Every structure is written in C-alpha cells, then in structure tokens.
PDB file of C-alpha atoms in Angstrom:
ATOM      1  CA  ILE A   1      92.313 116.932  86.366  1.00  0.00           C
ATOM      2  CA  TYR A   2      93.939 113.651  88.286  1.00  0.00           C
ATOM      3  CA  PHE A   3      93.246 112.596  91.393  1.00  0.00           C
ATOM      4  CA  GLU A   4      93.070 110.410  94.073  1.00  0.00           C
ATOM      5  CA  ARG A   5      89.942 108.550  94.749  1.00  0.00           C
ATOM      6  CA  TYR A   6      89.029 105.567  97.718  1.00  0.00           C
ATOM      7  CA  ASN A   7      86.755 103.150  96.353  1.00  0.00           C
ATOM      8  CA  GLY A   8      86.065 101.899 100.026  1.00  0.00           C
ATOM      9  CA  ILE A   9      88.945  99.649  99.830  1.00  0.00           C
ATOM     10  CA  ARG A  10      92.253 101.375  98.516  1.00  0.00           C
ATOM     11  CA  TRP A  11      93.006 104.892  97.113  1.00  0.00           C
ATOM     12  CA  GLN A  12      93.488 105.123  93.254  1.00  0.00           C
ATOM     13  CA  LEU A  13      94.268 107.646  90.881  1.00  0.00           C
ATOM     14  CA  ALA A  14      91.182 108.875  88.764  1.00  0.00           C
ATOM     15  CA  LYS A  15      90.905 111.373  86.502  1.00  0.00           C
ATOM     16  CA  ILE A  16      88.337 114.038  85.029  1.00  0.00           C
ATOM     17  CA  PRO A  17      87.891 116.299  82.714  1.00  0.00           C
ATOM     18  CA  LYS A  18      88.716 120.187  83.063  1.00  0.00           C
ATOM     19  CA  THR A  19      84.598 121.008  81.881  1.00  0.00           C
ATOM     20  CA  GLY A  20      83.480 118.549  84.070  1.00  0.00           C
ATOM     21  CA  GLY A  21      82.029 115.164  83.258  1.00  0.00           C
ATOM     22  CA  THR A  22      82.318 111.177  84.509  1.00  0.00           C
ATOM     23  CA  SER A  23      85.460 110.365  86.189  1.00  0.00           C
ATOM     24  CA  GLU A  24      87.767 107.312  85.385  1.00  0.00           C
ATOM     25  CA  ILE A  25      89.933 104.955  87.664  1.00  0.00           C
ATOM     26  CA  VAL A  26      93.098 105.494  85.024  1.00  0.00           C
ATOM     27  CA  LEU A  27      95.413 102.710  87.596  1.00  0.00           C
ATOM     28  CA  ASN A  28      94.538  99.976  89.621  1.00  0.00           C
ATOM     29  CA  ASP A  29      97.466 100.710  91.275  1.00  0.00           C
ATOM     30  CA  LEU A  30      96.790 101.069  95.316  1.00  0.00           C
ATOM     31  CA  VAL A  31      98.000 105.268  94.374  1.00  0.00           C
ATOM     32  CA  ASN A  32      99.752 107.300  97.348  1.00  0.00           C
ATOM     33  CA  TYR A  33     101.438 111.113  96.733  1.00  0.00           C
ATOM     34  CA  PHE A  34     101.629 111.272  93.312  1.00  0.00           C
ATOM     35  CA  ASP A  35     103.776 113.894  91.304  1.00  0.00           C
ATOM     36  CA  PHE A  36     104.204 114.444  87.404  1.00  0.00           C
ATOM     37  CA  SER A  37     107.632 115.430  85.546  1.00  0.00           C
ATOM     38  CA  HIS A  38     106.831 118.645  84.912  1.00  0.00           C
ATOM     39  CA  ASP A  39     107.008 117.796  80.467  1.00  0.00           C
ATOM     40  CA  GLY A  40     104.131 116.172  81.317  1.00  0.00           C
ATOM     41  CA  LYS A  41     105.391 112.654  80.079  1.00  0.00           C
ATOM     42  CA  LEU A  42     105.620 110.780  83.354  1.00  0.00           C
ATOM     43  CA  ILE A  43     103.894 109.807  86.257  1.00  0.00           C
ATOM     44  CA  VAL A  44     105.401 109.601  89.611  1.00  0.00           C
ATOM     45  CA  TYR A  45     103.636 108.286  93.012  1.00  0.00           C
ATOM     46  CA  GLY A  46     103.910 105.780  96.497  1.00  0.00           C
ATOM     47  CA  SER A  47     102.680 102.902  95.836  1.00  0.00           C
ATOM     48  CA  VAL A  48     102.356  99.019  97.784  1.00  0.00           C
ATOM     49  CA  ASP A  49     102.063  96.149  96.157  1.00  0.00           C
ATOM     50  CA  GLU A  50      98.496  94.026  97.697  1.00  0.00           C
ATOM     51  CA  SER A  51      99.701  90.556  96.927  1.00  0.00           C
ATOM     52  CA  THR A  52     102.902  91.328  99.194  1.00  0.00           C
ATOM     53  CA  GLN A  53     101.997  94.407 100.806  1.00  0.00           C
ATOM     54  CA  LYS A  54     105.598  95.670 100.292  1.00  0.00           C
ATOM     55  CA  ARG A  55     106.150  99.910  99.614  1.00  0.00           C
ATOM     56  CA  ASN A  56     107.268 100.998  96.417  1.00  0.00           C
ATOM     57  CA  ILE A  57     107.851 103.703  93.866  1.00  0.00           C
ATOM     58  CA  VAL A  58     106.638 103.482  91.440  1.00  0.00           C
ATOM     59  CA  ILE A  59     107.342 105.974  88.199  1.00  0.00           C
ATOM     60  CA  ARG A  60     104.863 105.150  84.399  1.00  0.00           C
ATOM     61  CA  SER A  61     104.261 107.322  81.012  1.00  0.00           C
ATOM     62  CA  LEU A  62     101.168 109.897  80.885  1.00  0.00           C
ATOM     63  CA  HIS A  63     100.836 108.627  77.221  1.00  0.00           C
ATOM     64  CA  ASP A  64      99.898 104.982  78.238  1.00  0.00           C
ATOM     65  CA  PHE A  65     100.271 104.184  81.746  1.00  0.00           C
ATOM     66  CA  SER A  66     103.376 101.405  80.952  1.00  0.00           C
ATOM     67  CA  LEU A  67     105.353 100.731  83.392  1.00  0.00           C
ATOM     68  CA  PHE A  68     108.831 103.157  83.454  1.00  0.00           C
ATOM     69  CA  LYS A  69     110.575 102.449  86.525  1.00  0.00           C
ATOM     70  CA  THR A  70     109.731 100.738  89.973  1.00  0.00           C
ATOM     71  CA  PHE A  71     112.125 101.491  93.041  1.00  0.00           C
ATOM     72  CA  ASP A  72     112.215  99.378  96.108  1.00  0.00           C
ATOM     73  CA  ILE A  73     111.920 102.159  97.923  1.00  0.00           C
ATOM     74  CA  ALA A  74     109.315 102.845 101.033  1.00  0.00           C
ATOM     75  CA  ASN A  75     107.301 105.269 100.246  1.00  0.00           C
ATOM     76  CA  GLY A  76     106.766 108.278 102.850  1.00  0.00           C
ATOM     77  CA  SER A  77     104.102 111.482 102.997  1.00  0.00           C
ATOM     78  CA  PHE A  78     105.613 112.920  99.550  1.00  0.00           C
ATOM     79  CA  VAL A  79     107.356 111.863  95.971  1.00  0.00           C
ATOM     80  CA  LYS A  80     108.387 114.558  93.575  1.00  0.00           C
ATOM     81  CA  PHE A  81     110.260 115.337  90.452  1.00  0.00           C
ATOM     82  CA  THR A  82     113.326 117.832  90.695  1.00  0.00           C
ATOM     83  CA  PRO A  83     112.588 120.080  88.290  1.00  0.00           C
ATOM     84  CA  ASP A  84     114.802 118.827  85.489  1.00  0.00           C
ATOM     85  CA  GLY A  85     112.730 115.925  85.457  1.00  0.00           C
ATOM     86  CA  LYS A  86     116.148 113.716  85.731  1.00  0.00           C
ATOM     87  CA  SER A  87     115.806 113.110  89.660  1.00  0.00           C
ATOM     88  CA  ILE A  88     113.019 112.241  92.377  1.00  0.00           C
ATOM     89  CA  ILE A  89     112.808 113.245  95.798  1.00  0.00           C
ATOM     90  CA  PHE A  90     111.439 111.511  98.660  1.00  0.00           C
ATOM     91  CA  ASN A  91     110.782 110.901 102.368  1.00  0.00           C
ATOM     92  CA  THR A  92     110.551 107.267 103.727  1.00  0.00           C
ATOM     93  CA  SER A  93     108.421 106.130 106.424  1.00  0.00           C
ATOM     94  CA  GLU A  94     111.572 103.824 107.458  1.00  0.00           C
ATOM     95  CA  VAL A  95     112.660 106.155 110.960  1.00  0.00           C
ATOM     96  CA  VAL A  96     110.944 105.877 114.249  1.00  0.00           C
ATOM     97  CA  ARG A  97     109.679 109.336 115.420  1.00  0.00           C
ATOM     98  CA  ASP A  98     108.580 109.675 118.931  1.00  0.00           C
ATOM     99  CA  GLY A  99     105.763 112.611 119.243  1.00  0.00           C
TER     100      GLY A  99
END
C-alpha cells in the first residue's frame, strides 16, 4: 500500500505491506497527489525541486523508481493517468481565483 507520509518537514511517498508491518520511504522527492498507471509500471506525482522551489510533474518507474519524465509544469491538486496509460491529466495552480 502506497501513501504520503509527512516527516515533519515534507510529504514523501511511503509504502507498507498489505499484511501490515513497518512502512518505508520509497522516494526522497517531495510528493504531492500521486497516481499509478493502470499497468502498474509507472507512478506520476506533483513535486517541488527543493533547491529552486520550482514545481513540476514527475513520472518514475515503479520497478526501480528511475526517472522516466519530468514536466516543467506547476502542479495543482491532482494528477492522474488516463485509462489507456498514454497520457496524464492534471490541473495547475497558475490561475488565481477569488473565493
């Protein structure tokens, strides 16, 4: 089971076996709003480059968490794979709204 865990400084991606046990951090990245591809091979998430404070969207392999693609797009409040796994859907926080 994958989930976001706050370590007192930032949110990170963690996992725990479905049978219980000890959780472990699987990525050092600051992770927001993640989703998995339907084939179980990729994870997409919003992140922040802590050195530049630039927001982006990242896709990594779930096999070894190697980087697949980074998009220089400010993440908002969600990011999802499309059902066919060929695209992602996201919103941005670039638009200022009242209320």
